[in-house]
Every structure is written in structure tokens, then in C-alpha cells.
Coordinates of C-alpha atoms (C1' of nucleotides) in Angstrom, one line a residue:
Chain N
X1 CA -3.0 -24.5 -11.9
X2 CA -5.9 -22.3 -11.2
X3 CA -6.1 -18.9 -12.7
X4 CA -5.9 -17.5 -9.3
X5 CA -2.7 -19.2 -8.3
X6 CA -1.3 -18.4 -11.7
X7 CA -2.0 -14.9 -11.1
X8 CA -0.3 -15.1 -7.8
X9 CA 2.7 -16.6 -9.4
X10 CA 2.7 -13.8 -11.8
X11 CA 2.7 -11.4 -9.0
X12 CA 5.5 -13.1 -7.3
X13 CA 7.4 -13.2 -10.5
X14 CA 6.9 -9.6 -11.1
X15 CA 7.9 -8.8 -7.6
X16 CA 11.1 -10.7 -7.9
X17 CA 11.7 -9.0 -11.2
X18 CA 11.5 -5.8 -9.4
X19 CA 14.0 -7.0 -7.0
X20 CA 16.4 -7.8 -9.7
X21 CA 16.2 -4.4 -11.3
X22 CA 18.2 -1.8 -9.4
X23 CA 21.7 -2.5 -10.5
X24 CA 20.9 -3.7 -13.8
X25 CA 19.2 -2.0 -16.8
X26 CA 17.7 -5.3 -17.7
X27 CA 14.0 -5.4 -17.5
X28 CA 11.7 -8.2 -17.4
X29 CA 10.4 -8.8 -20.8
X30 CA 7.5 -10.7 -22.0
X31 CA 5.6 -10.9 -25.2
X32 CA 2.4 -12.8 -26.0
X33 CA 3.7 -14.5 -29.0
X34 CA 7.0 -15.6 -30.1
X35 CA 6.3 -14.9 -33.7
X36 CA 5.4 -11.7 -35.4
X37 CA 6.7 -8.3 -35.6
X38 CA 7.0 -6.2 -32.5
X39 CA 5.0 -3.1 -33.3
X40 CA 5.2 -1.3 -30.0
X41 CA 6.7 -1.4 -26.6
X42 CA 5.2 -0.8 -23.3
X43 CA 7.5 -0.1 -20.4
X44 CA 6.4 -0.2 -16.9
X45 CA 8.5 0.5 -13.9
X46 CA 10.3 -2.8 -14.1
X47 CA 9.0 -4.6 -17.1
X48 CA 8.7 -4.3 -20.8
X49 CA 5.9 -5.7 -22.8
X50 CA 6.4 -6.2 -26.5
X51 CA 3.3 -5.6 -28.5
X52 CA 2.8 -7.9 -31.4
X53 CA -0.9 -7.8 -31.8
X54 CA -3.2 -5.1 -33.1
X55 CA -5.3 -4.8 -30.0
X56 CA -4.3 -5.1 -26.4
X57 CA -6.0 -4.6 -23.1
X58 CA -4.3 -3.0 -20.2
X59 CA -5.8 -3.4 -16.8
X60 CA -5.9 -4.7 -13.4
X61 CA -5.1 -8.2 -12.6
X62 CA -8.1 -10.1 -11.4
X63 CA -9.4 -13.6 -11.1
X64 CA -11.3 -12.8 -14.2
X65 CA -8.1 -11.6 -15.7
X66 CA -8.5 -11.0 -19.3
X67 CA -5.9 -8.4 -19.8
X68 CA -2.8 -8.5 -21.9
X69 CA -0.8 -6.2 -19.7
X70 CA -1.5 -6.7 -16.1
X71 CA -1.0 -3.6 -14.1
X72 CA -1.3 -5.3 -10.7
X73 CA -4.1 -5.1 -8.3
X74 CA -4.6 -1.4 -7.6
X75 CA -8.2 -0.8 -7.2
X76 CA -7.7 2.5 -9.0
X77 CA -7.2 0.5 -12.1
X78 CA -10.1 -1.1 -13.8
X79 CA -10.0 -4.6 -15.2
X80 CA -10.0 -3.3 -18.7
X81 CA -8.7 0.1 -18.1
X82 CA -7.1 0.9 -21.4
X83 CA -7.5 -0.5 -24.8
X84 CA -4.8 0.1 -27.4
X85 CA -5.3 -0.7 -31.0
X86 CA -3.3 -0.3 -34.1
X87 CA -4.5 1.1 -37.4
X88 CA -1.7 1.5 -39.6
X89 CA 0.3 3.6 -39.1
X90 CA -1.0 4.8 -35.8
X91 CA -2.0 3.6 -32.4
X92 CA -5.1 4.6 -30.7
X93 CA -6.3 4.4 -27.2
X94 CA -9.7 4.1 -25.6
X95 CA -10.0 4.5 -21.9
X96 CA -12.6 2.3 -20.2
X97 CA -11.3 2.8 -16.7
X98 CA -13.7 4.7 -14.5
X99 CA -10.9 6.8 -13.1
X100 CA -9.6 7.8 -16.5
X101 CA -6.0 8.0 -17.4
X102 CA -3.4 10.6 -17.9
X103 CA -1.6 10.6 -21.2
X104 CA 1.5 12.7 -21.1
X105 CA -0.1 14.5 -18.2
X106 CA -3.4 15.2 -20.0
X107 CA -6.4 13.6 -18.4
X108 CA -8.5 11.3 -20.5
X109 CA -11.8 10.5 -19.0
X110 CA -13.6 7.2 -19.3
X111 CA -15.5 6.9 -22.5
X112 CA -13.6 9.8 -24.2
X113 CA -13.3 9.4 -28.0
X114 CA -10.4 7.3 -29.1
X115 CA -7.2 9.1 -28.8
X116 CA -4.5 8.9 -31.4
X117 CA -1.3 8.2 -29.6
X118 CA 2.0 9.9 -30.4
X119 CA 5.0 7.9 -31.2
X120 CA 5.8 7.8 -27.5
X121 CA 3.8 8.8 -24.6
X122 CA 3.4 8.0 -20.9
X123 CA 0.2 6.7 -19.3
X124 CA -0.4 7.3 -15.7
X125 CA -3.3 5.8 -13.7
X126 CA -4.9 8.5 -11.6
X127 CA -4.5 8.2 -7.8
X128 CA -1.4 6.0 -8.3
X129 CA 2.0 6.6 -9.6
X130 CA 1.8 3.6 -11.8
X131 CA 3.0 4.6 -15.2
X132 CA 3.5 3.0 -18.5
X133 CA 5.6 4.3 -21.3
X134 CA 4.3 3.6 -24.7
X135 CA 6.5 3.6 -27.7
X136 CA 5.3 2.8 -31.2
X137 CA 7.9 0.9 -33.2
X138 CA 6.0 1.3 -36.4
X139 CA 7.5 3.6 -39.0
X140 CA 4.9 5.4 -41.0
X141 CA 6.8 4.6 -44.1
X142 CA 6.6 0.9 -43.5
X143 CA 4.0 -1.1 -45.3
X144 CA 1.1 -2.4 -43.2
X145 CA 2.5 -5.0 -40.9
X146 CA 1.4 -8.5 -40.5
X147 CA 0.4 -8.6 -37.0
X148 CA -1.9 -10.7 -35.0
X149 CA -5.5 -9.5 -34.9
X150 CA -6.5 -11.2 -31.9
X151 CA -4.6 -10.7 -28.8
X152 CA -3.4 -13.8 -27.1
X153 CA -3.3 -14.0 -23.4
X154 CA 0.1 -13.3 -22.2
X155 CA 1.1 -16.0 -19.7
X156 CA 4.2 -15.0 -18.0
X157 CA 7.1 -17.2 -18.7
X158 CA 8.6 -19.6 -16.2
X159 CA 10.1 -17.9 -13.2
X160 CA 13.8 -17.6 -13.9
X161 CA 15.1 -14.8 -11.9
X162 CA 18.6 -14.0 -10.7
X163 CA 19.0 -11.5 -8.0
X164 CA 22.2 -9.8 -8.9
X165 CA 22.2 -7.2 -6.2
X166 CA 22.5 -8.9 -2.8
X167 CA 23.7 -5.7 -1.3
X168 CA 20.5 -3.8 -1.7
X169 CA 20.3 -1.4 1.1
X170 CA 17.0 -1.1 2.9
X171 CA 18.1 2.0 4.6
X172 CA 19.0 3.9 1.6
X173 CA 17.2 7.2 1.4
X174 CA 13.8 6.9 -0.1
X175 CA 13.1 9.6 -2.5
X176 CA 9.9 11.4 -1.7
X177 CA 7.4 11.8 -4.5
X178 CA 8.2 15.4 -4.8
X179 CA 11.8 15.1 -3.8
X180 CA 11.1 16.6 -0.5
X181 CA 9.3 15.5 2.6
X182 CA 9.9 18.2 5.0
X183 CA 7.8 18.6 8.0
X184 CA 5.5 15.9 9.1
X185 CA 1.9 16.3 7.9
X186 CA 2.8 19.2 5.8
X187 CA 3.9 17.9 2.5
X188 CA 2.5 20.4 0.1
X189 CA 2.8 18.6 -3.2
X190 CA 1.3 15.8 -5.0
X191 CA 2.7 12.4 -4.4
X192 CA 2.9 11.7 -8.1
X193 CA 6.0 11.3 -10.0
X194 CA 8.2 8.4 -9.3
X195 CA 8.3 7.1 -12.7
X196 CA 11.3 5.3 -13.8
X197 CA 12.9 5.6 -10.5
X198 CA 13.8 2.6 -8.7
X199 CA 13.4 3.1 -5.0
X200 CA 13.6 1.1 -1.9
X201 CA 9.8 0.9 -1.7
X202 CA 9.9 -2.3 -3.6
X203 CA 12.4 -3.8 -1.3
X204 CA 10.4 -2.6 1.6
X205 CA 7.3 -4.1 0.2
X206 CA 9.1 -7.4 -0.1
X207 CA 10.5 -6.9 3.3
X208 CA 7.0 -6.3 4.7
X209 CA 5.8 -9.4 3.0
X210 CA 8.7 -11.3 4.3
X211 CA 8.5 -9.9 7.7
X212 CA 4.9 -10.9 7.8
X213 CA 5.9 -14.4 6.6
X214 CA 8.5 -14.8 9.3
X215 CA 6.2 -13.6 11.9
X216 CA 4.6 -17.0 11.6
X217 CA 4.7 -19.1 14.8
X218 CA 7.5 -21.3 13.6
X219 CA 9.5 -18.8 11.8
X220 CA 8.8 -20.6 8.6
X221 CA 8.7 -18.5 5.5
X222 CA 5.2 -19.1 4.3
X223 CA 3.5 -18.0 1.2
X224 CA 1.9 -14.8 2.2
X225 CA -0.3 -12.3 0.6
X226 CA 0.0 -8.7 1.4
X227 CA -2.7 -6.3 0.4
X228 CA -1.9 -3.4 -1.8
X229 CA -5.4 -2.1 -1.9
X230 CA -5.7 1.6 -1.7
X231 CA -9.4 2.1 -1.4
X232 CA -12.3 0.5 0.2
X233 CA -11.9 -2.1 -2.3
X234 CA -10.2 -5.1 -0.8
X235 CA -8.9 -6.4 -4.1
X236 CA -5.3 -6.1 -4.6
X237 CA -2.6 -8.2 -3.1
X238 CA 1.0 -8.8 -3.8
X239 CA 2.2 -12.3 -3.2
X240 CA 5.6 -13.2 -2.2
X241 CA 6.2 -16.8 -2.5
X242 CA 8.2 -18.2 0.3
X243 CA 10.4 -20.1 -2.0
X244 CA 11.7 -17.0 -3.6
X245 CA 15.2 -16.0 -3.0
X246 CA 16.1 -13.3 -0.5
X247 CA 19.5 -11.8 0.0
X248 CA 21.4 -12.6 3.1
X249 CA 21.0 -9.0 4.3
X250 CA 17.3 -9.2 4.0
X251 CA 17.2 -12.5 5.8
X252 CA 19.1 -11.0 8.6
X253 CA 17.0 -8.0 8.8
X254 CA 13.8 -9.9 9.0
X255 CA 15.0 -12.9 10.9
X256 CA 12.2 -14.2 13.0
X257 CA 12.3 -13.5 16.6
X258 CA 12.9 -16.6 18.7
X259 CA 12.4 -14.9 22.0
X260 CA 9.1 -14.7 23.7
X261 CA 6.6 -16.8 22.0
X262 CA 4.0 -14.8 20.3
X263 CA 0.9 -14.5 22.5
X264 CA -1.3 -15.6 19.7
X265 CA -0.9 -17.6 16.7
X266 CA 0.0 -16.4 13.2
X267 CA -2.2 -13.5 12.2
X268 CA -1.1 -13.6 8.6
X269 CA -2.6 -17.0 8.0
X270 CA -5.6 -16.8 5.9
X271 CA -8.6 -16.2 8.1
X272 CA -9.6 -19.5 9.5
X273 CA -13.1 -20.1 10.6
X274 CA -13.7 -21.6 14.0
X275 CA -10.2 -21.3 15.3
X276 CA -11.2 -18.6 17.7
X277 CA -8.6 -16.2 16.4
X278 CA -11.0 -13.9 14.7
X279 CA -12.2 -12.7 18.1
X280 CA -8.7 -12.0 19.3
X281 CA -7.2 -8.6 19.1
X282 CA -4.1 -8.7 17.0
X283 CA -0.9 -8.2 19.0
X284 CA 0.1 -5.1 17.1
X285 CA -0.4 -1.5 18.1
X286 CA -2.4 0.7 15.8
X287 CA 0.8 2.4 14.6
X288 CA 2.2 -1.0 13.7
X289 CA -0.9 -1.8 11.8
X290 CA -0.7 1.4 9.9
X291 CA 2.9 0.7 9.0
X292 CA 2.0 -2.8 7.8
X293 CA -0.7 -1.4 5.7
X294 CA 1.3 1.4 4.1
X295 CA 4.3 -0.9 3.6
X296 CA 2.2 -3.4 1.8
X297 CA 0.9 -0.9 -0.7
X298 CA 2.4 -0.9 -4.1
X299 CA 3.0 2.8 -4.0
X300 CA 4.0 2.9 -0.4
X301 CA 1.1 5.1 0.3
X302 CA -2.5 4.5 1.2
X303 CA -5.6 6.5 1.9
X304 CA -7.2 6.2 5.2
X305 CA -9.8 4.0 3.8
X306 CA -7.1 1.9 2.3
X307 CA -5.6 1.5 5.7
X308 CA -8.9 0.4 7.1
X309 CA -9.3 -2.1 4.3
X310 CA -5.9 -3.6 4.9
X311 CA -6.6 -4.0 8.6
X312 CA -10.0 -5.5 8.2
X313 CA -8.8 -7.8 5.5
X314 CA -5.9 -9.1 7.4
X315 CA -7.3 -8.9 10.9
X316 CA -10.8 -10.2 11.2
X317 CA -11.1 -8.9 14.7
X318 CA -11.6 -5.5 13.3
X319 CA -14.3 -6.5 11.0
X320 CA -16.7 -6.9 13.8
X321 CA -15.2 -4.3 16.2
X322 CA -17.0 -1.1 16.5
X323 CA -15.7 2.1 14.9
X324 CA -13.6 3.1 17.8
X325 CA -10.5 1.5 16.3
X326 CA -10.9 3.7 13.2
X327 CA -10.9 6.7 15.4
X328 CA -7.7 5.4 16.9
X329 CA -6.1 4.9 13.5
X330 CA -6.8 8.5 12.6
X331 CA -5.6 9.6 16.0
X332 CA -2.3 7.7 15.4
X333 CA -1.9 9.1 11.9
X334 CA -2.2 12.6 13.1
X335 CA -0.2 12.1 16.3
X336 CA 2.8 10.2 15.0
X337 CA 5.3 12.3 13.1
X338 CA 6.5 9.5 11.1
X339 CA 3.2 9.2 9.3
X340 CA 3.3 11.8 6.5
X341 CA 0.2 13.1 4.9
X342 CA 0.6 13.6 1.1
X343 CA -2.2 15.6 -0.5
X344 CA -3.8 14.4 -3.7
X345 CA -3.0 16.4 -6.7
X346 CA -5.9 18.7 -7.7
X347 CA -7.0 16.7 -10.7
X348 CA -7.4 13.5 -8.7
X349 CA -10.8 13.0 -7.3
X350 CA -11.5 11.4 -4.0
X351 CA -11.5 12.1 -0.4
X352 CA -8.6 12.5 1.9
X353 CA -4.9 12.4 1.4
X354 CA -2.4 9.6 1.1
X355 CA -0.4 8.5 4.0
X356 CA 3.2 7.5 3.8
X357 CA 5.9 6.6 6.2
X358 CA 8.7 9.0 6.9
X359 CA 11.4 7.6 4.6
X360 CA 14.0 8.0 7.3
X361 CA 12.2 5.8 9.6
X362 CA 10.6 3.5 7.1
X363 CA 12.9 0.6 7.2
X364 CA 13.0 0.5 10.9
X365 CA 9.3 0.9 11.3
X366 CA 8.6 -1.9 8.9
X367 CA 11.0 -4.1 10.6
X368 CA 9.2 -3.5 13.8
X369 CA 5.7 -3.5 12.4
X370 CA 5.4 -7.3 12.5
X371 CA 6.8 -7.8 15.9
X372 CA 4.2 -9.0 18.2
X373 CA 4.0 -7.1 21.3
X374 CA 2.8 -8.3 24.6
X375 CA -0.8 -7.8 25.0
X376 CA -2.0 -6.0 28.1
X377 CA -2.6 -8.3 30.9
X378 CA -0.7 -11.2 29.3
X379 CA 2.4 -12.0 31.3
X380 CA 5.6 -12.7 29.4
X381 CA 9.2 -13.3 30.3
X382 CA 10.3 -10.6 28.0
X383 CA 9.6 -7.0 27.9
X384 CA 6.9 -6.1 25.4
X385 CA 8.0 -4.7 22.1
X386 CA 5.9 -1.7 21.2
X387 CA 6.5 0.6 18.4
X388 CA 8.5 3.6 19.6
X389 CA 9.0 6.7 17.6
X390 CA 12.2 7.4 19.3
X391 CA 13.5 3.8 18.8
X392 CA 15.3 4.1 22.1
X393 CA 14.8 0.6 23.2
X394 CA 17.5 -1.9 23.1
X395 CA 16.2 -4.9 21.4
X396 CA 19.4 -6.7 20.7
X397 CA 18.3 -9.8 22.5
X398 CA 15.4 -10.3 20.2
X399 CA 17.9 -11.6 17.8
Chain U
dC1 C1' -27.7 21.6 2.0
dA2 C1' -27.2 17.3 4.6
dT3 C1' -24.3 13.7 5.3
dA4 C1' -20.3 11.0 5.8
dG5 C1' -15.5 10.7 5.7
dT6 C1' -11.2 12.7 7.0
dG7 C1' -7.9 15.0 10.0
dT8 C1' -6.5 17.4 14.3
dT9 C1' -6.4 17.9 19.0
dT10 C1' -7.3 17.3 23.8
dA11 C1' -8.3 14.5 27.7
dC12 C1' -8.2 10.6 30.4
dC13 C1' -7.3 5.9 31.3
dT14 C1' -4.4 1.6 31.9
dG15 C1' -0.2 -0.8 31.9
dT16 C1' 4.8 -0.8 31.7
dT17 C1' 9.3 0.9 32.8
Chain T
dA1 C1' 6.7 9.5 37.9
dA2 C1' 7.2 9.2 33.1
dC3 C1' 6.0 7.1 29.2
dA4 C1' 3.5 4.4 25.6
dG5 C1' -0.5 3.1 23.9
dG6 C1' -5.7 2.9 23.7
dT7 C1' -10.1 5.1 23.8
dA8 C1' -13.4 8.7 23.5
dA9 C1' -14.9 12.9 22.0
dA10 C1' -15.2 17.7 20.1
dC11 C1' -14.5 20.2 16.3
dA12 C1' -13.3 21.7 11.6
dC13 C1' -12.9 20.8 6.9
dT14 C1' -14.2 18.6 2.6
dA15 C1' -16.1 15.4 -0.9
dT16 C1' -20.2 13.6 -2.4
dG17 C1' -25.1 12.9 -3.4

DNA sequence: CATAGTGTTTACCTGTT
DNA sequence: AACAGGTAAACACTATG
């Protein structure tokens, strides 16, 4: 298996692990070596990593992946963002990520002197709400431990996931980052702060991926990749393998439409050369494209440039189109009340705000986001299905 | 300071209901 | 006619070099 596909498998595995998490305190665990003393523990949102070696690298997954703890694909996370090392009886951290890192809320810039870590602390990667709780398991009174010097790669174990919670509810309230999302486009606070809190965003992300999958021309659940990039960088994707399990509810919710045949063929297929599709405008409104982009993001939020990146990555048409479509994207973001602007916190550099979907509408919008609408001038037996903020249309017969 | 990116708003158009 | 969506454009603000 190539490293790439292995990486994708890991992502799928992690994704499924997320799925299994809500009702159960059980977290996905892995450890690079079966032997040796566990000297520390790293706890992500839905996983635990048992540290048995003296030095570990935490960073972004990539094809060049040389990290011990893979933090996914966020472009805000560097490939070797953090290095933790153990010198009895303490752990130290060096930040090599260009965006720095917050340690218990204190910003550590790239290249800062090594920082002695407290017994427990929380890392947060700037411009994301990706957090990692570190806990040293070494007692100062202990004699020096016999731990591995060289970090071993941490291949994820075989996929064995049970999904214990088939009643996951996609429409359950989505907690806002601040606990409040009041008026559209007026959220005053930073989006940060979802640590340790399971929310439907993970389900929705799966849903988005699944909806994209079933949007295929034959309703076949394909293996799909959904971008999670949140910058210009087009790295970052979450893969949901079509063979993964999905609850019955989810299957119903994202059942493929068997109605009017899609006007064009499957846009979620990897870009094909010479099939003519690259010149065809996707059958989705700009609002749908925005929902697709935001829903695919790991944090359920994207910057404007992240939205652009998602669209150009998934819809080659927009790679060559002039800039007018970007104006339209901005227009849609401002105009539609279900797109919520969430300012960056002050200590986070960068342009623009993050955009989220109104949690009350999120599930519905995502469900609709992958429905092809009739393109202008293309006759069809059925009425077109556009995205409507009022959801007033009756679309029963699409099922 | 210049520039580019971002965000808001208005206006107008086309196609659909 | 009303509405949804697309397009263009003016303008203000802000991050960045």
C-alpha cells in the first residue's frame, strides 16, 4: 500500500473513530510500540496517543508523513509542528510550526527556546480549534525510565471500529464556539474553544462526505475525498471510505436522489482530463458550494480563501474562470443569513474572518448542498432544486 | 504608503414559479 | 409578479509587504 493510501486509510479510520465517540468514553488509542513504558499521554479530541519514546513529532499528515502524532491535514499545522522530548524527569517542547502554538493559552512562536512542559497542558494550533492535551505520566521520584530513543513510526492499527450510536442525531443543536451565535454576521467572539466537546460537526462532515459520495451518477457510495483545507493551501482532505459503516438514519438522510438525472456527471470524481467536464459549470449554486466547503472543513469553518480553495480544488471549472465567481461567493456570504462570520481572535494572524453555517440550518443545508440543481436553459422533467433559505419547497418526491 | 484581500451593499439581469 | 440566483460594481476596511 502506498503511503498516500495508507494515510487516507488512517484518515478514514480516524473519522470513523470520531463517529464512535459520542456515547462512549472510549477513545481511539494507539501507541507506536507494544513494549515499553508509557511515559506520557496525548489526548486529541477523539483519540489518545500513548508516548513510549523519548522524542515525538506532532504535525500535519502529509505524503511525506514523518510524524508520530498525525494532526490531520490542516494547513495551519506544519509537517513537523511540534517536537516533544523527554529528559528525565521533564518533557520539553520545541515549536517548529510557522504559526506557533498555544500552550495552555500562552503563545509559543516558531523557534522559541525549548519549553519545559508542566505535568499536564493543552496545546492548541493557532487558527484552528485543534487541541491536544498532554499529560506526563512520569513521576519525578521514578528512576530514569527505559524508553525508546528513536521514535518509531506509528502506523495505525487495523480498522476495527464499532459504531455504537446509530441514533446520532444530525439535527441536534450545534454548540457555537462561544456558546452563542446570535445575529448573523455579528458574532463577536473568537471561534476557538471547542475542546473536548463532541459535536455534530463530525457527523456533518461525514454526512457531507457521504452526501458527496451518493451524489454520484449511480448512487454508488464511492470513496471520496473532501477537502478540509482552510487556507490557500489545497492540502488537507478527509477521506471517507465508501466501505465504512453508516447508520440507518444517516443512510436515509443522505439517500441519493433517484429523480431527475443529474444534468452532468459526477463532479466529485477526481478531476479527469479530457472528459470535457472541466469546462462545465457545476450544477450547484454558490451558496451550495459554500456549504459544501464549510461542511468539509475539519473545524466546520473556513476562511474565504479556504472556500475558494475548496471550490477550485473540487470544481476545475473555477480554476480557469475569471474572478467574478469569487465576487459572487463573497456576495453570497454577506447576503445569506445562514452564513455566519466568526472573527479571528486577536492573537491569530491572518486576513479575514472564518465563516460557519448557522447551526440551526446546518444539517438541512448540508443535505441540500449536494443536490444538483437544474442548470439554466437545461430542460428537465422535475423542478430545479435550488438552495432556499426559507426551505419552503416541498421536496418529498425527491425521495 | 500601496496593494491586495475581504466584506457589505446595491443594482440589474435572467430564468423559474 | 414575485422570487431565486448570478453578475457586476462601488465602496470601506484591514492585513501585509
